[in-house]
Amino acid sequence: MADTPQPDDSAKNRRRRSLAIALALGAFALLFYAVTIIKLGPAVLDRPL
Amino acid sequence: MAYADHRQEVGLGAEGARVSDYLTLLKPRVMSLVVFTALVGLLLAPGGVHPVIAITAILAIAVGAGAAGALNMVFDADIDAMMSRTAHRPIPRGRIEPAEALGFGLVLAVFSVTTMALLVNWTAAALLAFTIFFYVVVYTLWLKRRTPQNIVIGGAAGALPPMIGWAVVTGSVSIEAWVMFLIIFMWTPPHFWALALFKQSDYAAARVPMLPNIAGDAATGTQIVLYSVVLALVGLAPVGIGMAGLAYGVVAAVLGLWFVALAVRLRQVDDPRARRALARRLFGFSMVYLFAIFLALLADHLLPIVSAGGA
């Protein structure tokens, strides 16, 4: 099979999978942040400390 | 060859899995149709939502559909390995372990439903959860291997996305959402029976009781004609309830008549090879039909808004 992964590819594939998970989690966190701001309004940042 | 032997022969374990293998688990082609019909439901619904909420909802629906696809591939891996159409999928090819795909699907299902509930609304989240449950448990685990009515009942899962899109905006479900549901629900049997007619040997090898294998080609042809007629009529329902105008009605009528004409020709043909060719044609047309009918619904809804905005 031409596209059969070789042992050398294992580390590369694992790194790419990890990167994909990291990107997905990062995007997920950003999404929650954006929607929180939209739902609560920008005033959520404007409060006395 | 037994499924375990097949996996051992081709198997490389999860170390060889690429990101693209995981994306394949999400059934991207099915997902694209789900996203499109959900988007139409969302855009047709009265009122509006913030664009970021709309994008979030569509993302949650896409990921939820992908999760359902991945879980389906876990439980169908043994029969997928026996069918030419599905033998290249990541689990039967040994690229991803079933347990990993199960974890992947479950995590995505939980994330998509939770996201929908927390960021959009609970009605849309409940509908999304029900859709995933229906596709994985009711269709894949229960009906698919037991009855030739598998795709008739199971079709409800594929018909729910526009209803979810509608609920994203309105927080509820109304007659318009049910009409969009019915269009896809009535479309599913002729679509999959056409596929089953030209992939009959595949389904026989996998012992999946599709209608042509159980009732024969003629009976399947009759059922396809009956469902096509009902589909053509349901396609006109948006005009009947005032959801769409005459322009949509003309498009739906032409598409519906075309569908019925192809179905009748399929029913009449005797030569097995010609029947397979016609079934393939009807299968291809059915995809064009569904895309076109939802596009027409969207155009009918948006064009007056665009022209009023330009005036």
CSV table of C-alpha atoms in Angstrom, one decimal:
chain,number,residue,atom,x,y,z
A,1,MET,CA,0.0,0.0,0.0
A,2,ALA,CA,1.6,3.3,-1.1
A,3,ASP,CA,0.1,5.4,1.6
A,4,THR,CA,0.9,2.9,4.4
A,5,PRO,CA,2.5,4.8,7.3
A,6,GLN,CA,6.1,3.7,8.1
A,7,PRO,CA,7.5,3.6,11.7
A,8,ASP,CA,9.3,6.9,10.9
A,9,ASP,CA,6.0,8.5,10.3
A,10,SER,CA,4.6,7.7,13.8
A,11,ALA,CA,6.3,10.5,15.6
A,12,LYS,CA,5.4,13.0,12.9
A,13,ASN,CA,1.7,11.8,12.9
A,14,ARG,CA,1.6,12.0,16.6
A,15,ARG,CA,3.0,15.6,16.6
A,16,ARG,CA,0.4,16.6,14.0
A,17,ARG,CA,-2.4,15.1,16.0
A,18,SER,CA,-1.3,16.9,19.1
A,19,LEU,CA,-1.1,20.1,17.2
A,20,ALA,CA,-4.6,19.6,15.9
A,21,ILE,CA,-5.9,19.0,19.4
A,22,ALA,CA,-4.1,22.1,20.7
A,23,LEU,CA,-5.5,24.3,17.9
A,24,ALA,CA,-9.1,22.9,18.5
A,25,LEU,CA,-8.9,23.5,22.2
A,26,GLY,CA,-7.5,27.0,21.7
A,27,ALA,CA,-10.3,27.8,19.2
A,28,PHE,CA,-12.8,26.4,21.7
A,29,ALA,CA,-11.5,28.7,24.5
A,30,LEU,CA,-11.6,31.7,22.2
A,31,LEU,CA,-15.2,30.9,21.1
A,32,PHE,CA,-16.3,30.7,24.7
A,33,TYR,CA,-14.6,34.0,25.4
A,34,ALA,CA,-16.1,35.7,22.4
A,35,VAL,CA,-19.6,34.5,23.2
A,36,THR,CA,-19.3,35.5,26.8
A,37,ILE,CA,-18.5,39.1,25.8
A,38,ILE,CA,-21.3,39.1,23.3
A,39,LYS,CA,-23.9,37.8,25.8
A,40,LEU,CA,-22.8,39.9,28.7
A,41,GLY,CA,-21.8,42.9,26.6
A,42,PRO,CA,-18.5,44.8,26.6
A,43,ALA,CA,-19.6,46.5,29.9
A,44,VAL,CA,-18.5,43.3,31.6
A,45,LEU,CA,-14.9,44.7,31.3
A,46,ASP,CA,-15.9,48.1,32.6
A,47,ARG,CA,-16.2,47.6,36.4
A,48,PRO,CA,-14.4,49.0,39.4
A,49,LEU,CA,-11.7,46.8,40.8
B,1,MET,CA,-12.5,-13.1,6.2
B,2,ALA,CA,-13.4,-12.5,9.8
B,3,TYR,CA,-13.3,-8.9,10.8
B,4,ALA,CA,-10.6,-9.4,13.5
B,5,ASP,CA,-8.4,-11.2,10.9
B,6,HIS,CA,-9.0,-8.4,8.4
B,7,ARG,CA,-7.9,-5.8,10.9
B,8,GLN,CA,-4.9,-7.8,11.9
B,9,GLU,CA,-3.9,-8.1,8.2
B,10,VAL,CA,-4.2,-4.4,7.4
B,11,GLY,CA,-3.8,-3.0,10.9
B,12,LEU,CA,-1.1,-0.6,12.0
B,13,GLY,CA,-2.6,0.7,15.1
B,14,ALA,CA,-3.3,4.2,16.2
B,15,GLU,CA,0.3,5.3,15.9
B,16,GLY,CA,-0.1,5.5,12.1
B,17,ALA,CA,-3.3,7.6,12.3
B,18,ARG,CA,-3.1,10.9,10.6
B,19,VAL,CA,-5.2,13.9,11.3
B,20,SER,CA,-7.0,13.3,8.0
B,21,ASP,CA,-8.0,9.8,9.3
B,22,TYR,CA,-9.8,11.5,12.2
B,23,LEU,CA,-11.4,14.0,9.8
B,24,THR,CA,-12.6,11.0,7.7
B,25,LEU,CA,-14.3,9.6,10.8
B,26,LEU,CA,-16.5,12.7,10.9
B,27,LYS,CA,-18.0,11.8,7.5
B,28,PRO,CA,-17.3,15.3,6.0
B,29,ARG,CA,-19.7,14.8,3.0
B,30,VAL,CA,-22.7,13.9,5.2
B,31,MET,CA,-21.6,16.8,7.5
B,32,SER,CA,-21.7,19.3,4.6
B,33,LEU,CA,-25.3,18.4,3.8
B,34,VAL,CA,-26.2,18.6,7.5
B,35,VAL,CA,-24.6,22.0,7.8
B,36,PHE,CA,-26.2,23.3,4.7
B,37,THR,CA,-29.8,22.2,5.7
B,38,ALA,CA,-29.2,23.5,9.3
B,39,LEU,CA,-28.0,26.8,7.9
B,40,VAL,CA,-31.1,27.1,5.8
B,41,GLY,CA,-33.3,26.4,8.8
B,42,LEU,CA,-31.4,29.0,10.8
B,43,LEU,CA,-31.7,31.7,8.1
B,44,LEU,CA,-35.4,31.0,7.4
B,45,ALA,CA,-36.4,31.3,11.1
B,46,PRO,CA,-38.2,34.5,12.1
B,47,GLY,CA,-36.1,36.9,14.2
B,48,GLY,CA,-32.4,36.8,14.3
B,49,VAL,CA,-29.3,35.9,16.4
B,50,HIS,CA,-25.9,37.5,16.7
B,51,PRO,CA,-23.7,36.2,13.8
B,52,VAL,CA,-21.2,34.8,16.3
B,53,ILE,CA,-24.0,32.8,18.0
B,54,ALA,CA,-25.1,31.6,14.6
B,55,ILE,CA,-21.6,30.5,13.7
B,56,THR,CA,-21.3,28.8,17.1
B,57,ALA,CA,-24.5,26.9,16.5
B,58,ILE,CA,-23.5,25.8,13.0
B,59,LEU,CA,-20.1,24.6,14.4
B,60,ALA,CA,-21.9,22.7,17.2
B,61,ILE,CA,-24.2,21.0,14.7
B,62,ALA,CA,-21.3,20.2,12.4
B,63,VAL,CA,-19.3,18.7,15.3
B,64,GLY,CA,-22.4,16.8,16.6
B,65,ALA,CA,-23.0,15.3,13.1
B,66,GLY,CA,-19.3,14.4,12.9
B,67,ALA,CA,-19.5,12.7,16.4
B,68,ALA,CA,-22.5,10.7,15.2
B,69,GLY,CA,-20.6,9.7,12.1
B,70,ALA,CA,-17.6,8.6,14.1
B,71,LEU,CA,-19.7,6.6,16.5
B,72,ASN,CA,-21.6,5.0,13.5
B,73,MET,CA,-18.2,3.9,12.1
B,74,VAL,CA,-17.2,2.3,15.4
B,75,PHE,CA,-20.3,0.1,15.6
B,76,ASP,CA,-20.4,-0.6,11.9
B,77,ALA,CA,-16.7,-1.3,11.5
B,78,ASP,CA,-17.3,-5.1,10.9
B,79,ILE,CA,-19.8,-4.5,8.1
B,80,ASP,CA,-17.9,-1.6,6.6
B,81,ALA,CA,-15.0,-3.9,6.1
B,82,MET,CA,-17.2,-6.1,3.9
B,83,MET,CA,-18.5,-3.4,1.6
B,84,SER,CA,-16.6,-1.8,-1.2
B,85,ARG,CA,-18.1,1.6,-0.6
B,86,THR,CA,-16.9,1.7,3.1
B,87,ALA,CA,-13.9,-0.7,3.3
B,88,HIS,CA,-11.4,2.2,3.0
B,89,ARG,CA,-12.8,3.9,6.2
B,90,PRO,CA,-10.1,4.4,8.9
B,91,ILE,CA,-11.3,1.6,11.3
B,92,PRO,CA,-11.6,-1.3,8.9
B,93,ARG,CA,-8.3,-0.2,7.3
B,94,GLY,CA,-6.7,-0.4,10.7
B,95,ARG,CA,-5.6,3.2,10.9
B,96,ILE,CA,-7.6,4.0,14.0
B,97,GLU,CA,-8.5,1.6,16.9
B,98,PRO,CA,-12.2,1.2,17.5
B,99,ALA,CA,-11.8,2.3,21.2
B,100,GLU,CA,-10.0,5.5,20.1
B,101,ALA,CA,-12.7,6.3,17.6
B,102,LEU,CA,-15.3,5.6,20.3
B,103,GLY,CA,-13.6,8.0,22.7
B,104,PHE,CA,-13.2,10.6,19.9
B,105,GLY,CA,-16.9,10.4,19.0
B,106,LEU,CA,-18.1,10.5,22.6
B,107,VAL,CA,-16.0,13.5,23.5
B,108,LEU,CA,-17.1,15.4,20.4
B,109,ALA,CA,-20.8,14.5,21.1
B,110,VAL,CA,-20.6,15.8,24.7
B,111,PHE,CA,-18.6,18.9,23.6
B,112,SER,CA,-21.0,19.8,20.8
B,113,VAL,CA,-24.2,19.4,22.9
B,114,THR,CA,-22.7,21.2,25.9
B,115,THR,CA,-21.5,24.1,23.7
B,116,MET,CA,-25.0,24.4,22.1
B,117,ALA,CA,-26.6,24.4,25.6
B,118,LEU,CA,-24.3,26.9,27.2
B,119,LEU,CA,-23.8,29.3,24.3
B,120,VAL,CA,-27.0,29.0,22.2
B,121,ASN,CA,-30.1,27.5,23.8
B,122,TRP,CA,-31.3,24.4,25.5
B,123,THR,CA,-34.0,23.5,22.9
B,124,ALA,CA,-31.4,23.4,20.1
B,125,ALA,CA,-29.0,21.4,22.4
B,126,ALA,CA,-31.8,18.9,23.3
B,127,LEU,CA,-32.6,18.4,19.6
B,128,LEU,CA,-28.9,18.0,18.7
B,129,ALA,CA,-28.5,15.4,21.5
B,130,PHE,CA,-31.6,13.6,20.3
B,131,THR,CA,-30.3,13.6,16.7
B,132,ILE,CA,-27.0,12.0,17.8
B,133,PHE,CA,-28.8,9.5,20.0
B,134,PHE,CA,-31.2,8.6,17.2
B,135,TYR,CA,-28.5,8.1,14.6
B,136,VAL,CA,-26.2,6.1,16.8
B,137,VAL,CA,-28.5,4.1,19.0
B,138,VAL,CA,-31.8,3.8,17.2
B,139,TYR,CA,-30.5,3.6,13.6
B,140,THR,CA,-27.0,2.1,13.8
B,141,LEU,CA,-27.3,-0.2,16.8
B,142,TRP,CA,-30.9,-1.1,16.6
B,143,LEU,CA,-32.6,-0.8,13.2
B,144,LYS,CA,-29.8,-1.1,10.6
B,145,ARG,CA,-29.2,-4.8,10.9
B,146,ARG,CA,-32.7,-5.8,11.8
B,147,THR,CA,-35.3,-4.4,9.4
B,148,PRO,CA,-35.6,-3.2,5.8
B,149,GLN,CA,-37.4,-0.1,7.3
B,150,ASN,CA,-34.0,0.9,8.8
B,151,ILE,CA,-33.5,3.9,6.7
B,152,VAL,CA,-37.2,4.9,6.7
B,153,ILE,CA,-37.2,5.4,10.5
B,154,GLY,CA,-33.5,6.2,10.8
B,155,GLY,CA,-34.0,9.0,8.3
B,156,ALA,CA,-35.4,11.1,11.1
B,157,ALA,CA,-31.9,11.7,12.3
B,158,GLY,CA,-30.8,13.2,9.0
B,159,ALA,CA,-34.1,15.2,8.8
B,160,LEU,CA,-33.5,17.0,12.1
B,161,PRO,CA,-30.7,19.5,11.3
B,162,PRO,CA,-33.0,22.2,9.7
B,163,MET,CA,-35.2,21.9,12.8
B,164,ILE,CA,-32.2,22.5,15.0
B,165,GLY,CA,-31.2,25.5,12.9
B,166,TRP,CA,-34.8,26.9,13.4
B,167,ALA,CA,-34.6,26.3,17.1
B,168,VAL,CA,-31.3,28.1,17.3
B,169,VAL,CA,-33.1,31.3,16.4
B,170,THR,CA,-36.6,30.8,17.9
B,171,GLY,CA,-35.9,28.5,20.8
B,172,SER,CA,-38.8,26.4,19.7
B,173,VAL,CA,-40.1,24.3,16.9
B,174,SER,CA,-43.0,25.3,14.6
B,175,ILE,CA,-44.9,24.1,11.5
B,176,GLU,CA,-42.2,25.5,9.1
B,177,ALA,CA,-39.5,23.4,10.9
B,178,TRP,CA,-41.7,20.3,10.6
B,179,VAL,CA,-42.1,20.9,6.9
B,180,MET,CA,-38.4,21.0,6.4
B,181,PHE,CA,-38.0,17.9,8.5
B,182,LEU,CA,-40.7,16.1,6.4
B,183,ILE,CA,-38.9,17.0,3.1
B,184,ILE,CA,-35.7,15.3,4.2
B,185,PHE,CA,-37.6,12.5,5.9
B,186,MET,CA,-39.5,11.6,2.7
B,187,TRP,CA,-36.3,12.1,0.6
B,188,THR,CA,-34.2,9.6,2.6
B,189,PRO,CA,-35.9,6.3,1.6
B,190,PRO,CA,-35.8,6.8,-2.2
B,191,HIS,CA,-32.2,8.1,-1.9
B,192,PHE,CA,-30.9,5.1,0.0
B,193,TRP,CA,-33.0,2.5,-1.8
B,194,ALA,CA,-31.5,3.8,-5.1
B,195,LEU,CA,-28.0,3.3,-3.6
B,196,ALA,CA,-29.0,-0.1,-2.3
B,197,LEU,CA,-30.2,-1.1,-5.8
B,198,PHE,CA,-26.8,-0.6,-7.3
B,199,LYS,CA,-24.8,-1.7,-4.2
B,200,GLN,CA,-27.0,-4.8,-3.6
B,201,SER,CA,-24.2,-7.3,-3.5
B,202,ASP,CA,-22.3,-5.2,-0.9
B,203,TYR,CA,-25.3,-5.1,1.4
B,204,ALA,CA,-25.9,-8.8,0.8
B,205,ALA,CA,-22.3,-9.6,1.7
B,206,ALA,CA,-22.6,-7.5,4.9
B,207,ARG,CA,-26.0,-9.1,5.6
B,208,VAL,CA,-27.6,-5.6,6.0
B,209,PRO,CA,-31.4,-6.1,5.3
B,210,MET,CA,-31.8,-3.3,2.8
B,211,LEU,CA,-35.2,-3.4,0.9
B,212,PRO,CA,-33.9,-4.7,-2.5
B,213,ASN,CA,-32.2,-7.7,-0.7
B,214,ILE,CA,-35.3,-8.5,1.2
B,215,ALA,CA,-38.3,-7.6,-1.0
B,216,GLY,CA,-36.6,-7.7,-4.4
B,217,ASP,CA,-36.0,-5.0,-7.1
B,218,ALA,CA,-39.6,-4.7,-8.3
B,219,ALA,CA,-41.0,-4.1,-4.8
B,220,THR,CA,-38.2,-1.6,-4.1
B,221,GLY,CA,-39.0,0.2,-7.3
B,222,THR,CA,-42.6,0.5,-6.4
B,223,GLN,CA,-41.7,1.9,-2.9
B,224,ILE,CA,-39.3,4.4,-4.5
B,225,VAL,CA,-42.1,5.6,-6.8
B,226,LEU,CA,-44.6,5.9,-3.9
B,227,TYR,CA,-42.1,7.8,-1.7
B,228,SER,CA,-41.1,10.1,-4.7
B,229,VAL,CA,-44.7,11.1,-5.2
B,230,VAL,CA,-45.1,11.9,-1.5
B,231,LEU,CA,-41.8,13.7,-1.6
B,232,ALA,CA,-42.9,15.8,-4.6
B,233,LEU,CA,-46.1,16.8,-2.7
B,234,VAL,CA,-44.3,17.5,0.5
B,235,GLY,CA,-41.9,19.7,-1.5
B,236,LEU,CA,-44.8,21.9,-2.3
B,237,ALA,CA,-45.9,22.2,1.3
B,238,PRO,CA,-43.9,25.4,2.0
B,239,VAL,CA,-46.1,27.2,-0.5
B,240,GLY,CA,-49.2,25.7,1.1
B,241,ILE,CA,-48.4,27.1,4.5
B,242,GLY,CA,-47.2,30.4,3.2
B,243,MET,CA,-43.6,29.7,4.1
B,244,ALA,CA,-42.4,30.2,0.5
B,245,GLY,CA,-43.7,32.0,-2.6
B,246,LEU,CA,-44.7,30.9,-6.1
B,247,ALA,CA,-41.2,31.0,-7.5
B,248,TYR,CA,-40.2,28.4,-5.0
B,249,GLY,CA,-43.3,26.4,-5.9
B,250,VAL,CA,-42.4,26.3,-9.6
B,251,VAL,CA,-38.8,25.1,-8.8
B,252,ALA,CA,-40.2,22.5,-6.3
B,253,ALA,CA,-42.8,21.2,-8.8
B,254,VAL,CA,-40.2,20.8,-11.6
B,255,LEU,CA,-37.7,19.1,-9.3
B,256,GLY,CA,-40.5,16.9,-7.9
B,257,LEU,CA,-41.8,15.8,-11.3
B,258,TRP,CA,-38.3,15.1,-12.4
B,259,PHE,CA,-37.7,12.9,-9.3
B,260,VAL,CA,-41.0,11.0,-9.9
B,261,ALA,CA,-40.2,10.6,-13.7
B,262,LEU,CA,-36.8,9.0,-12.9
B,263,ALA,CA,-38.4,6.8,-10.2
B,264,VAL,CA,-41.1,5.6,-12.7
B,265,ARG,CA,-38.5,4.8,-15.3
B,266,LEU,CA,-36.5,2.9,-12.7
B,267,ARG,CA,-39.6,0.9,-11.8
B,268,GLN,CA,-40.4,0.0,-15.4
B,269,VAL,CA,-37.0,-1.2,-16.6
B,270,ASP,CA,-36.4,-4.9,-16.7
B,271,ASP,CA,-32.8,-5.3,-17.6
B,272,PRO,CA,-30.7,-5.6,-14.4
B,273,ARG,CA,-27.7,-3.6,-15.8
B,274,ALA,CA,-30.0,-0.8,-17.0
B,275,ARG,CA,-31.7,-0.8,-13.6
B,276,ARG,CA,-28.4,-0.4,-11.8
B,277,ALA,CA,-27.5,2.5,-14.2
B,278,LEU,CA,-30.8,4.2,-13.6
B,279,ALA,CA,-30.6,3.6,-9.8
B,280,ARG,CA,-27.2,5.3,-9.9
B,281,ARG,CA,-28.7,8.2,-11.8
B,282,LEU,CA,-31.6,8.6,-9.4
B,283,PHE,CA,-29.1,8.5,-6.5
B,284,GLY,CA,-27.1,11.3,-8.0
B,285,PHE,CA,-30.2,13.3,-8.8
B,286,SER,CA,-31.6,12.9,-5.3
B,287,MET,CA,-28.6,14.7,-3.9
B,288,VAL,CA,-29.1,17.5,-6.5
B,289,TYR,CA,-32.8,17.6,-5.6
B,290,LEU,CA,-32.2,18.1,-1.8
B,291,PHE,CA,-29.6,20.7,-2.3
B,292,ALA,CA,-31.7,22.5,-4.9
B,293,ILE,CA,-34.9,22.5,-2.9
B,294,PHE,CA,-33.2,23.9,0.2
B,295,LEU,CA,-31.3,26.5,-1.9
B,296,ALA,CA,-34.7,27.5,-3.5
B,297,LEU,CA,-36.2,27.9,-0.1
B,298,LEU,CA,-33.4,30.1,1.0
B,299,ALA,CA,-33.4,32.1,-2.3
B,300,ASP,CA,-37.2,32.6,-2.0
B,301,HIS,CA,-36.7,33.9,1.5
B,302,LEU,CA,-33.6,36.1,0.9
B,303,LEU,CA,-34.2,37.6,-2.5
B,304,PRO,CA,-37.2,39.8,-1.4
B,305,ILE,CA,-35.1,41.0,1.5
B,306,VAL,CA,-32.1,41.8,-0.7
B,307,SER,CA,-34.3,43.6,-3.3
B,308,ALA,CA,-36.1,45.5,-0.6
B,309,GLY,CA,-32.7,46.5,0.8
B,310,GLY,CA,-31.5,47.7,-2.6
B,311,ALA,CA,-34.7,49.7,-3.3
